[in-house]
Tab-separated table of C-alpha atoms and ligand atoms in Angstrom:
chain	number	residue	atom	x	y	z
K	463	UNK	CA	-64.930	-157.242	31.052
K	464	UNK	CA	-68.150	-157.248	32.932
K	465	UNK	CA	-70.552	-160.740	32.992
K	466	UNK	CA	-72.947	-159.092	34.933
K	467	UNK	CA	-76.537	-158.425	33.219
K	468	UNK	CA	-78.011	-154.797	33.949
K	469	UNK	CA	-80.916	-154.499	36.155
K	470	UNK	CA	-83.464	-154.040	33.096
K	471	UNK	CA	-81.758	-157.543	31.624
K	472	UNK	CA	-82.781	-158.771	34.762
K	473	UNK	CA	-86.066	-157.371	34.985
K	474	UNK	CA	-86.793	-158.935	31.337
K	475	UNK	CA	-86.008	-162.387	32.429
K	476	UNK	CA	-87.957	-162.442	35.258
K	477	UNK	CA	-90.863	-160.714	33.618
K	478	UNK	CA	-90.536	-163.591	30.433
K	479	UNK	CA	-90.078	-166.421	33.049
K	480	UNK	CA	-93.382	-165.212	34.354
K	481	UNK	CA	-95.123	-165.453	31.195
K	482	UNK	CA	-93.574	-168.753	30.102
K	483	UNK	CA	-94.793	-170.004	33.063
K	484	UNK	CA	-97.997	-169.096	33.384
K	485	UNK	CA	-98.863	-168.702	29.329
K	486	UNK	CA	-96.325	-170.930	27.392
K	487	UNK	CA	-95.296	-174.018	29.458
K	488	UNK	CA	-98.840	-175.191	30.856
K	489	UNK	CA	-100.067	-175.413	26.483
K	490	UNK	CA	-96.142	-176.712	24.987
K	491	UNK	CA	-96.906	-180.629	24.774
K	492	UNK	CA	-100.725	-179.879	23.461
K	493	UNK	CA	-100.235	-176.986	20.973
K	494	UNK	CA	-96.942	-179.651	19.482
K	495	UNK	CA	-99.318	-182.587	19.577
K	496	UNK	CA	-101.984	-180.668	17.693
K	497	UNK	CA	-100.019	-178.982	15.646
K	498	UNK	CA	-101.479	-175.519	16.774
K	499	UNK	CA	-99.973	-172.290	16.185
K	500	UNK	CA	-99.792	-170.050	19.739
K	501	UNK	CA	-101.772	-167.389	18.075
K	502	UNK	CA	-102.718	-165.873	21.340
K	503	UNK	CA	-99.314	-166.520	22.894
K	504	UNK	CA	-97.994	-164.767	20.070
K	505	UNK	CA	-100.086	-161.694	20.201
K	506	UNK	CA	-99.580	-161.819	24.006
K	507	UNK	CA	-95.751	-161.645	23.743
K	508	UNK	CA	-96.410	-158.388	21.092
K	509	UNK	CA	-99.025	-156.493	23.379
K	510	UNK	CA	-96.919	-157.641	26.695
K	511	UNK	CA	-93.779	-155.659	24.973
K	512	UNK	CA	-91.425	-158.527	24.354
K	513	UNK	CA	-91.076	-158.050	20.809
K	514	UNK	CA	-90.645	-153.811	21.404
K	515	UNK	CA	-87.053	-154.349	22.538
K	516	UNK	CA	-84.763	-153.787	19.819
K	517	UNK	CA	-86.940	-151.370	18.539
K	518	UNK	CA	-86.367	-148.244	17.408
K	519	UNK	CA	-88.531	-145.764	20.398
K	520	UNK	CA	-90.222	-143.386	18.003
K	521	UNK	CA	-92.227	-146.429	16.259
K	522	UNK	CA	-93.065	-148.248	19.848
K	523	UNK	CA	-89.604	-150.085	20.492
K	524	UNK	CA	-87.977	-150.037	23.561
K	525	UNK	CA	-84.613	-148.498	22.155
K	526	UNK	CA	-82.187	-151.918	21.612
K	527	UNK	CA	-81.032	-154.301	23.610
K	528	UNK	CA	-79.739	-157.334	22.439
K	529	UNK	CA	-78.950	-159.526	25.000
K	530	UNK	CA	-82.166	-159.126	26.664
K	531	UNK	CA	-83.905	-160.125	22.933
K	532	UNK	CA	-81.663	-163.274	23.145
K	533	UNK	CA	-82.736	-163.746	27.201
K	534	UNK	CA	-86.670	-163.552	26.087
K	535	UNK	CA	-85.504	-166.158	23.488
K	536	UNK	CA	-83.768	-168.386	25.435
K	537	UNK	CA	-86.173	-168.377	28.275
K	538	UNK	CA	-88.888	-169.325	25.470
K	539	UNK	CA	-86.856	-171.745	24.249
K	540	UNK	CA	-86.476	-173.710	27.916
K	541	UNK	CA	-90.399	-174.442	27.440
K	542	UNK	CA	-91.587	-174.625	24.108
K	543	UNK	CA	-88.639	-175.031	21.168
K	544	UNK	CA	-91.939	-173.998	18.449
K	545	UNK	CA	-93.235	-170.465	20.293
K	546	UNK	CA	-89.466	-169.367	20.664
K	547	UNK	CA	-88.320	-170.016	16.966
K	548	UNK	CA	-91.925	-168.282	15.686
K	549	UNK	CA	-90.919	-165.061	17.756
K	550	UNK	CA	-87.231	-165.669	16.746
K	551	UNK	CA	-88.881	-165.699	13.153
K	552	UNK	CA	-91.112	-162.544	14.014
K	553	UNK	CA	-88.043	-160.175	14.625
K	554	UNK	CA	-86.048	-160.994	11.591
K	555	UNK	CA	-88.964	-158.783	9.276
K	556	UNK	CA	-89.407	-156.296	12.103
K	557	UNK	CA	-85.748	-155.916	12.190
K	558	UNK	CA	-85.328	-155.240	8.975
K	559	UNK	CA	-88.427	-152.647	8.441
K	560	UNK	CA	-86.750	-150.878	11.170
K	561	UNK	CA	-83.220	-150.344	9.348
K	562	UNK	CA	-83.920	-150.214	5.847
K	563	UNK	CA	-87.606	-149.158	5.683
K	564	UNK	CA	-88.785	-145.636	4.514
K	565	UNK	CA	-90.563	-143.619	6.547
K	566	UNK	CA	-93.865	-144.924	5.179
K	567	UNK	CA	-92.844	-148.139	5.497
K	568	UNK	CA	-92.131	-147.562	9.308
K	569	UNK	CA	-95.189	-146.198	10.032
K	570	UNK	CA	-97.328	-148.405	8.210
K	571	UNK	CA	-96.361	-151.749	9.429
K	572	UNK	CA	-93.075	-150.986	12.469
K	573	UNK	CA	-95.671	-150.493	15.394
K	574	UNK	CA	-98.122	-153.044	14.034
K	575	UNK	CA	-94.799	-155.683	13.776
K	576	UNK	CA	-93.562	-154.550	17.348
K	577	UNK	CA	-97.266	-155.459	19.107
K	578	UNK	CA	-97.949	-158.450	16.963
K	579	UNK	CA	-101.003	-156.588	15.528
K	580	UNK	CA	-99.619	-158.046	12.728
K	581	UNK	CA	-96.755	-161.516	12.404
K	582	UNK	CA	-94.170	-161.119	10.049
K	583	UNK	CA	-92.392	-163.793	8.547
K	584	UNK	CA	-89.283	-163.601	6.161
K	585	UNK	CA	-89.510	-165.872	2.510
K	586	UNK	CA	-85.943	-166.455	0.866
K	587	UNK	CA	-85.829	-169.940	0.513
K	588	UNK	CA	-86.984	-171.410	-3.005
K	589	UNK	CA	-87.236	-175.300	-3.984
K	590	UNK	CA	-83.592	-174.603	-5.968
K	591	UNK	CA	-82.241	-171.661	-3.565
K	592	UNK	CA	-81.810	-172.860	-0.283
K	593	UNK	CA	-77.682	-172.758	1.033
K	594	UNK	CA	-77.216	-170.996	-2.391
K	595	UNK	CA	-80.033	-167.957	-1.202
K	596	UNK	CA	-78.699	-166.600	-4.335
K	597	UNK	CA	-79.916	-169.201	-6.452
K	598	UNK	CA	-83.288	-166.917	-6.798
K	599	UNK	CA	-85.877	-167.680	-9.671
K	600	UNK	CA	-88.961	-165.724	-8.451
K	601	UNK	CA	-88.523	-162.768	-10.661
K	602	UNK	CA	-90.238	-159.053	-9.791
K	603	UNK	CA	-90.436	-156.700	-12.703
K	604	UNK	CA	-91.897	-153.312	-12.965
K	605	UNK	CA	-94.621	-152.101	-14.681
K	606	UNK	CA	-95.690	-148.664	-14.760
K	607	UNK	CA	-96.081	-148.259	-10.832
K	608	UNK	CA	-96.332	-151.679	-9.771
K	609	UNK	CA	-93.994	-154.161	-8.804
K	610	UNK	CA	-95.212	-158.023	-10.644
K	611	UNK	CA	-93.887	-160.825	-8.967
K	612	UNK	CA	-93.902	-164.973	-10.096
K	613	UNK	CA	-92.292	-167.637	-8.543
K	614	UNK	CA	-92.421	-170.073	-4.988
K	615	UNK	CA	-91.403	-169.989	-1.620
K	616	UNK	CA	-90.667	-172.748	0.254
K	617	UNK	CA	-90.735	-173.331	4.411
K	618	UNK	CA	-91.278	-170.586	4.986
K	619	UNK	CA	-91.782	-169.752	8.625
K	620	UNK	CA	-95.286	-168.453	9.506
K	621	UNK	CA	-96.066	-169.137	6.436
K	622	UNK	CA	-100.117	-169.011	6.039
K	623	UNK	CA	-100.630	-166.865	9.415
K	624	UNK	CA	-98.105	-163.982	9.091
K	625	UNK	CA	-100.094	-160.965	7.475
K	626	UNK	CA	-96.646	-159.078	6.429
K	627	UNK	CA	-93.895	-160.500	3.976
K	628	UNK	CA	-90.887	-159.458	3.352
K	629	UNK	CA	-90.198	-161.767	-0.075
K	630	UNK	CA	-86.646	-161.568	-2.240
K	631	UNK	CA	-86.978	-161.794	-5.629
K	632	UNK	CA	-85.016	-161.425	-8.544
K	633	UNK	CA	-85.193	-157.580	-10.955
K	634	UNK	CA	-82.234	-158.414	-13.097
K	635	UNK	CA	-80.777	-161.492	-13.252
K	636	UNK	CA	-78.258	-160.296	-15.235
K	637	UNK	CA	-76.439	-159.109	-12.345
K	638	UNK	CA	-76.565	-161.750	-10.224
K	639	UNK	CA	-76.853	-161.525	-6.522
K	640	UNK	CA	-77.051	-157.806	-6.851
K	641	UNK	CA	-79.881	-158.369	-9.282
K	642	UNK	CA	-81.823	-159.604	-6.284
K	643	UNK	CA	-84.838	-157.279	-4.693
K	644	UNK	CA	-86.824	-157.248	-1.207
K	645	UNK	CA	-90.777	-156.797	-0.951
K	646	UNK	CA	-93.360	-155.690	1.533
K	647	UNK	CA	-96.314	-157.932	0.176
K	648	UNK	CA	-98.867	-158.204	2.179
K	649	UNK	CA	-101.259	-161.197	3.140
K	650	UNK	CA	-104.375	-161.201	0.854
K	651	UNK	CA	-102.682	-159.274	-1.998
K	652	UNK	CA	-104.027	-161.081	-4.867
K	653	UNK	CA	-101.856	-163.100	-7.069
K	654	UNK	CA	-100.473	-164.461	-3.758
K	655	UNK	CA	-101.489	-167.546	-2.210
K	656	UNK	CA	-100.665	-169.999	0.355
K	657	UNK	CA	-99.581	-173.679	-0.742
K	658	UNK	CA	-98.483	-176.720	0.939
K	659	UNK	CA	-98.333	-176.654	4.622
K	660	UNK	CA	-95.741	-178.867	6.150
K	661	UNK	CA	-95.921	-181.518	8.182
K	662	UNK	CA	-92.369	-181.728	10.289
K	663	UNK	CA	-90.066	-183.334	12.856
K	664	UNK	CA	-90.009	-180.847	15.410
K	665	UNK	CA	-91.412	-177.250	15.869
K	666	UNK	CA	-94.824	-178.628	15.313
K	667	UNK	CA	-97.061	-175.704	16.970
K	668	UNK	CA	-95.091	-173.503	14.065
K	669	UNK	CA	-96.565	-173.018	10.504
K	670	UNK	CA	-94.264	-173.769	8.002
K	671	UNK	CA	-95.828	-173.293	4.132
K	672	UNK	CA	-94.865	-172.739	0.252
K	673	UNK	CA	-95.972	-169.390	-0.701
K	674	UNK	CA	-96.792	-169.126	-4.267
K	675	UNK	CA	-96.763	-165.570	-6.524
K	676	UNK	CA	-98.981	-165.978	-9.704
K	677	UNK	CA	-98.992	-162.090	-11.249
K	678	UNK	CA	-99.003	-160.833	-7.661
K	679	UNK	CA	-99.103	-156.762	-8.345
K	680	UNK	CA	-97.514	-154.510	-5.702
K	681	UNK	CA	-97.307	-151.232	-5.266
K	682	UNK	CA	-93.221	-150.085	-6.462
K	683	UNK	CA	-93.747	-148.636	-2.937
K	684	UNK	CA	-93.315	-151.340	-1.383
K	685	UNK	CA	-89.943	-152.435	-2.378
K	686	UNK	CA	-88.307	-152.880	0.749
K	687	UNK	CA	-84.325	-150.916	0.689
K	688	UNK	CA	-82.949	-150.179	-2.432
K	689	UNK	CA	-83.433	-152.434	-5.657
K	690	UNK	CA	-80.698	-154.741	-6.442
K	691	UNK	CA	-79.960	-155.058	-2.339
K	692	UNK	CA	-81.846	-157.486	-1.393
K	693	UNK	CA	-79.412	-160.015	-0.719
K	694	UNK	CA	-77.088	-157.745	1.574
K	695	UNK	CA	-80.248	-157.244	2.948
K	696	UNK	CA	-81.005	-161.159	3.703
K	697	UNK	CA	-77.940	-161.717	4.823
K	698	UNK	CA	-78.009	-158.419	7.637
K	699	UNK	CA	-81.361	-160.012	8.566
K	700	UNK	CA	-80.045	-163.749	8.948
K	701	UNK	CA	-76.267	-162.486	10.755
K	702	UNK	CA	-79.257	-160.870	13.454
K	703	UNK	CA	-81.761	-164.144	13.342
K	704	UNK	CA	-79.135	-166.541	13.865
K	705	UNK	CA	-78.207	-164.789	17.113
K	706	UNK	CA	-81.808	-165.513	17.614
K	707	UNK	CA	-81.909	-169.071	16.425
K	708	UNK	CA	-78.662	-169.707	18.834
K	709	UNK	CA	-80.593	-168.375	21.782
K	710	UNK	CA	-83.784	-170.543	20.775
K	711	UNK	CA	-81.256	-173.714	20.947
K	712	UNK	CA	-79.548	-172.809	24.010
K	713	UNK	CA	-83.136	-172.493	26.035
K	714	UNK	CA	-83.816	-175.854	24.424
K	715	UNK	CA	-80.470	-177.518	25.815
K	716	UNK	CA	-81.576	-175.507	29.505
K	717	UNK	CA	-85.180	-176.832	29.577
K	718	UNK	CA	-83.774	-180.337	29.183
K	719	UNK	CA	-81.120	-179.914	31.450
K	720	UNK	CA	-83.470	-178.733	34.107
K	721	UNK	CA	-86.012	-181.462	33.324
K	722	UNK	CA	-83.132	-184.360	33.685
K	723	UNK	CA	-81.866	-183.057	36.789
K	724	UNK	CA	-85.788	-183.071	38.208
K	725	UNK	CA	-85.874	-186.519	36.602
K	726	UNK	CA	-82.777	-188.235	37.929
K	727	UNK	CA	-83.548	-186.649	41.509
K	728	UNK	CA	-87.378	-188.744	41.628
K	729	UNK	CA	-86.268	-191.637	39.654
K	730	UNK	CA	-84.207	-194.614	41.837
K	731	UNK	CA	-82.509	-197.905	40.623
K	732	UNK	CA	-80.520	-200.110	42.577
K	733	UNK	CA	-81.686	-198.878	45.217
K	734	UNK	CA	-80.824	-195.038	45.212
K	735	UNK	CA	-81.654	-192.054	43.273
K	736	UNK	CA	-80.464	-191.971	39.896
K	737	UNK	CA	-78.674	-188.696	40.270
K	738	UNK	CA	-76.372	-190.494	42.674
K	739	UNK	CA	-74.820	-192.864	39.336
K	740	UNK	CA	-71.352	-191.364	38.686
K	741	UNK	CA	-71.677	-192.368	34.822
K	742	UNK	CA	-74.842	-190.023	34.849
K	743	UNK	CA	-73.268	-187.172	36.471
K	744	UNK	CA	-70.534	-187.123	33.843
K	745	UNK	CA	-72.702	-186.675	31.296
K	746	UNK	CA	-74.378	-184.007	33.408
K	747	UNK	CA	-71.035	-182.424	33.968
K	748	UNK	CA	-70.288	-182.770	30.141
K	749	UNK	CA	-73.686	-181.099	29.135
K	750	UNK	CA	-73.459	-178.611	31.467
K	751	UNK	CA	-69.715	-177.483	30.448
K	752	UNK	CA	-71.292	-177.230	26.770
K	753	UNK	CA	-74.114	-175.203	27.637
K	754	UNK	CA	-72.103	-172.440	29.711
K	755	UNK	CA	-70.005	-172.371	26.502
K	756	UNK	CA	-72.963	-171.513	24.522
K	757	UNK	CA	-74.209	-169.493	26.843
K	758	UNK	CA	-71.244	-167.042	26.395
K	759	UNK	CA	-71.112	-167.317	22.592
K	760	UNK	CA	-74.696	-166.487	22.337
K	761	UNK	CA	-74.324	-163.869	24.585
K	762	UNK	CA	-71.105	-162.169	23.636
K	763	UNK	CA	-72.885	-162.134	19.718
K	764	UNK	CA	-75.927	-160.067	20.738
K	765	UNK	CA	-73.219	-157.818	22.828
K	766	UNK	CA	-71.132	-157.299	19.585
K	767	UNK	CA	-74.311	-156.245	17.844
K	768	UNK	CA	-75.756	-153.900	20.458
K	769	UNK	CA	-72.529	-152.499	20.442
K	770	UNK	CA	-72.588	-151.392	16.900
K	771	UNK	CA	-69.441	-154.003	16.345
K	772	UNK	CA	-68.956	-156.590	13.742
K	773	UNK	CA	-70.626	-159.619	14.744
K	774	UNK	CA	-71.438	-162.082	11.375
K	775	UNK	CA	-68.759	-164.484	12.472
K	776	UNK	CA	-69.784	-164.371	16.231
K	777	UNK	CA	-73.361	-164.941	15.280
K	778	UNK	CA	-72.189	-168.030	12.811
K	779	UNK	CA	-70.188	-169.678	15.910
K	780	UNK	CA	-73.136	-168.783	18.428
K	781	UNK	CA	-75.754	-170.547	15.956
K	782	UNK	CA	-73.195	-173.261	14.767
K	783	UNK	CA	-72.084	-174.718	18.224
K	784	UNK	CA	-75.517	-173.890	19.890
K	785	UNK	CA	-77.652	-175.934	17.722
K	786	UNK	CA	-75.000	-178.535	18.570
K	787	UNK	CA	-75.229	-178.192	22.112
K	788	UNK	CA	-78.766	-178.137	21.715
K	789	UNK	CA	-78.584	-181.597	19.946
K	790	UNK	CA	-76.312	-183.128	22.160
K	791	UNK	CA	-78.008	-182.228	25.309
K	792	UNK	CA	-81.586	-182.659	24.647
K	793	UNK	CA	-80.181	-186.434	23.153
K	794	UNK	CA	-78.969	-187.352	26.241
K	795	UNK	CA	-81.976	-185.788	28.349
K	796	UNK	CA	-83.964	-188.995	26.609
K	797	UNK	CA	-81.271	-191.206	27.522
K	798	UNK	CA	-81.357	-190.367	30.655
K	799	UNK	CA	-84.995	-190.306	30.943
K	800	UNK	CA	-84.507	-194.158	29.817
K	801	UNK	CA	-88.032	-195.469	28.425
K	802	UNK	CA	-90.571	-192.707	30.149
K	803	UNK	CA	-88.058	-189.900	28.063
K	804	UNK	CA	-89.412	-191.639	24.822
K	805	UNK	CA	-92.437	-190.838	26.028
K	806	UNK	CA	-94.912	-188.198	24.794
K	807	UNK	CA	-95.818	-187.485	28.847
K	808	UNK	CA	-92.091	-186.144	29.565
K	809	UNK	CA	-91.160	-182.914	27.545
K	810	UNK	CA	-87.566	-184.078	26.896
K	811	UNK	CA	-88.605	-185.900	23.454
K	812	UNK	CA	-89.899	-183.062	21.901
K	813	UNK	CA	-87.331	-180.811	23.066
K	814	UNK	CA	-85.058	-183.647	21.455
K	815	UNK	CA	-87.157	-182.991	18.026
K	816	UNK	CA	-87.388	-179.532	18.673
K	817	UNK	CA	-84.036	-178.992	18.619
K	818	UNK	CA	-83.156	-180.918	15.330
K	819	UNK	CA	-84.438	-177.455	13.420
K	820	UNK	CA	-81.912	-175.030	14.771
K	821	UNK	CA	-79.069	-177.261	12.969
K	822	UNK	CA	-81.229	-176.186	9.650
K	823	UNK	CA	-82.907	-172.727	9.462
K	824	UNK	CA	-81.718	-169.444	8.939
K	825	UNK	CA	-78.509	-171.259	7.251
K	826	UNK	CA	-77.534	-175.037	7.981
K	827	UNK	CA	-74.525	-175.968	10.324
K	828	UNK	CA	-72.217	-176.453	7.125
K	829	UNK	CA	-73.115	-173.100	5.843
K	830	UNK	CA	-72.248	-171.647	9.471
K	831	UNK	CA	-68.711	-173.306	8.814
K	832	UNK	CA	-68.784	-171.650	5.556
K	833	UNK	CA	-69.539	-168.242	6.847
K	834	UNK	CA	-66.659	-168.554	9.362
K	835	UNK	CA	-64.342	-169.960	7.598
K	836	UNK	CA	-65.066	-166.750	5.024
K	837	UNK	CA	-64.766	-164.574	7.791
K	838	UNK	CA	-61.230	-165.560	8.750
K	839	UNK	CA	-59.656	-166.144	5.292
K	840	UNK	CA	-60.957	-163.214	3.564
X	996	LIG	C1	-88.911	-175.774	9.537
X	996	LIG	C2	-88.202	-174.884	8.573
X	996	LIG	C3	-88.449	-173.514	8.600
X	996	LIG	C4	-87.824	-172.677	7.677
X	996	LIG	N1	-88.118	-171.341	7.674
X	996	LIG	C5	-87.648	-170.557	6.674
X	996	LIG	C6	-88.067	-169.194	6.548
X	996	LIG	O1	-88.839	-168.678	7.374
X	996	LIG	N2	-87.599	-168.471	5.499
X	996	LIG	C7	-86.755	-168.982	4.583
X	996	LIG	O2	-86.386	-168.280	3.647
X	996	LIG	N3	-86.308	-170.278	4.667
X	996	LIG	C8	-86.744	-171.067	5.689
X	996	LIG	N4	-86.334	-172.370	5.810
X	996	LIG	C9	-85.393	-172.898	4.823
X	996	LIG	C10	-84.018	-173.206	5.410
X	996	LIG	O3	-83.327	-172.028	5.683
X	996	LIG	C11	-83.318	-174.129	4.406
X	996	LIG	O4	-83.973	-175.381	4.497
X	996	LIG	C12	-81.837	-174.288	4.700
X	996	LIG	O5	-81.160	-173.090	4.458
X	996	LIG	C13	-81.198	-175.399	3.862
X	996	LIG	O6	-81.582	-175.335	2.536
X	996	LIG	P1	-82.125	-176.677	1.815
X	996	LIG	O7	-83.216	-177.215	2.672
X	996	LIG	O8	-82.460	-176.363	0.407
X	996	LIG	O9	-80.926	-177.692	1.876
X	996	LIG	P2	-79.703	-177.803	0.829
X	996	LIG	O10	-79.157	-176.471	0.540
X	996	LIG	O11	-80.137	-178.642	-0.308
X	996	LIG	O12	-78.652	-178.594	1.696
X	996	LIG	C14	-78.656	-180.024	1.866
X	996	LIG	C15	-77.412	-180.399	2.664
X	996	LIG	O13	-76.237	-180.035	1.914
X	996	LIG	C16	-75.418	-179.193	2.712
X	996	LIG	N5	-74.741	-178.216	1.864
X	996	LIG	C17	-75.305	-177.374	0.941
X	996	LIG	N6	-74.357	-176.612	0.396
X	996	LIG	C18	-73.180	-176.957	0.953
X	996	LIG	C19	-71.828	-176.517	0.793
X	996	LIG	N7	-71.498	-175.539	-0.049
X	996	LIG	N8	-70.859	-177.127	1.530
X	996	LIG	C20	-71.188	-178.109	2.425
X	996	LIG	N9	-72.452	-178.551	2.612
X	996	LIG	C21	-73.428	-177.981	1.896
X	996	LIG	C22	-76.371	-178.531	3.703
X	996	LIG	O14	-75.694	-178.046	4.841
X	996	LIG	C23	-77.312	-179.679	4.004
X	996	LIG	O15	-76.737	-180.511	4.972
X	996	LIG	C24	-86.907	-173.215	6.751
X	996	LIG	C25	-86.633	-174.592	6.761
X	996	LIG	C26	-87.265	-175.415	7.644
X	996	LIG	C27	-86.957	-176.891	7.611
């Protein structure tokens, strides 16, 4: 047992910190009150390398390494909640181009994914399939050589500025969830078209949108793995993401841990600095215990998959009791923070809205108990 990080874990960290700092932090509160995507954060992260890590080498990866994915998260995460779940987001396609796409597939869009040339997102959800993923009704079916798909997406992630899709649809719903396909479609394909962007909580520098398929025509080419696996698929993809949405939430519950401790230092009542309050430094004590906690569970997830191991339950747990953490700290942040942390001028309220989402996407905090639970009765 060894809780060390390796040198190039540390070099990652302080390479992202440096880039948070300087690129991400000084823009968090304006991009969330606008409502502004990071576009040039984003591309930054892809030319800088950040999203190369997992990566396969021969398509401009950096060979795999999980934990330091999950450090460039979290350290995201302890600035802006929004640019760390759009990267989270970004992986999940690249991710799964790089194990189940063809060699055309990898050389068409792997290196273009890994530099943020282009933003991927990943489009599952559906108005009536959103716990039940296999509840699919957008249908795909071949014609000749091309692939016709019909049906919506709902918030979707990136939604409206991704230029790559990866989209499940249904080839024969006679068989269920094995009747259930994945697609490269591409942005501008026609018969595809962006609908209703959302207007949400938290996350609000993210795009979130309804994608809609009218006769959208794709090449057969571009079916992404084999046909009738595109749920096994998903759910490979979202075991990996939620290892990413866990590290997302436990930068969250950091950045408002650090921010609190600043706060309570500066601010005095009764005379002395609030830090000094015994009832506050029990909750610091209690936030703190929960966010080591996470800490390992996020980190001993992205170990079990960089080790080739089984990790769906790990990553369930990780995501499940992160987001929760996340929650719980970033709740009391504003409480401590009294009036000024209900305040748009101190970051601890939208970290507190920020982290709302990670209890939700990429499978809610009932359907993590659901995959565990699975895991140990099967
Ligand atoms: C901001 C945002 C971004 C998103 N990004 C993406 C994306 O990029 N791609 C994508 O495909 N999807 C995305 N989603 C969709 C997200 O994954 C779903 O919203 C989520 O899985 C829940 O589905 P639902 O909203 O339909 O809720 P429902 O499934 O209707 O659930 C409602 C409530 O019932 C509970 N529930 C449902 N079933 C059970 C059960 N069996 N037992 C106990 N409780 C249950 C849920 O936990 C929840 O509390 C995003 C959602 C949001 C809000």
């Amino acid at each position: 047992m060894n809780f060390d990080f390796t040198n190039e874990q540390k070099m990652v960290r302080e390479a992202i910190r440096k880039f948070v700092e300087n690129e991400i932090a000084p823009i968090a509160a304006d991009i969330d009150a606008r409502h502004e995507f990071p576009m040039e954060n984003i591309k930054k992260l892809g030319q800088y390398g950040f999203f190369a890590i997992p990566f396969s080498t021969e398509y401009g990866g950096a060979g795999g390494d999980e934990i330091s994915k999950a450090i460039v998260l979290e350290e995201i995460g302890k600035k802006c909640g929004a640019t760390s779940g759009i990267s989270s987001v970004h992986y999940l396609p690249t991710m799964l181009v790089d194990k189940y796409g063809t060699k055309d597939q990898k050389e068409k869009y792997l290196n273009k994914l890994i530099t943020a040339e282009y933003i991927g997102a990943f489009a599952l959800t559906e108005p009536s399939a959103g716990s039940d993923a296999s509840n699919v009704q957008t249908t795909a079916v071949l014609d000749g050589d091309e692939y016709v798909l019909n049906g919506t997406k709902c918030f979707i992630s990136n939604g409206g500025v991704a230029d790559f899709y990866i989209v499940l649809a249904m080839t024969d719903k006679s068989k269920g969830i094995k009747g259930i396909s994945a697609f490269i479609i591409e942005k501008d394909t026609p018969g595809f078209s962006i609908g209703k962007i959302e207007d949400k909580l938290g996350i609000c520098a993210s795009a979130t949108a309804e994608l809609i398929f009218e006769n959208c025509k794709i090449p057969k080419e571009n079916l992404l793995g084999k046909e009738g696996r595109g749920f096994i698929l998903s759910m490979v993809g979202l075991d990996s993401g939620r290892i990413g949405m866990a590290s997302q939430a436990l930068g969250l519950a950091e950045g408002a841990m650090e921010e609190t401790v600043k706060y309570l230092k500066e601010r005095e009542q009764f005379g002395k600095p609030l830090i000094k309050m015994q009832g506050l430094q029990w909750y610091l004590a209690e936030m703190e215990t929960k966010i080591e906690a996470a800490r390992g569970l996020v980190y001993k997830a992205a170990y079990l998959k960089q080790t080739g191991k089984p990790y769906t339950k790990e990553a369930a747990i990780a995501k499940l009791f992160a987001s929760e953490v996340a929650m719980f700290v970033t709740h009391k942040a504003v409480q401590m923070h009294g009036g000024y942390g209900f305040m748009k001028e101190y970051p601890v309220e939208r970290m507190m809205r920020d982290a709302k989402i990670t209890e939700i996407y990429e499978g809610t905090s009932e359907i993590m108990k659901i995959v565990i639970a699975n895991q140990i009765t099967r």
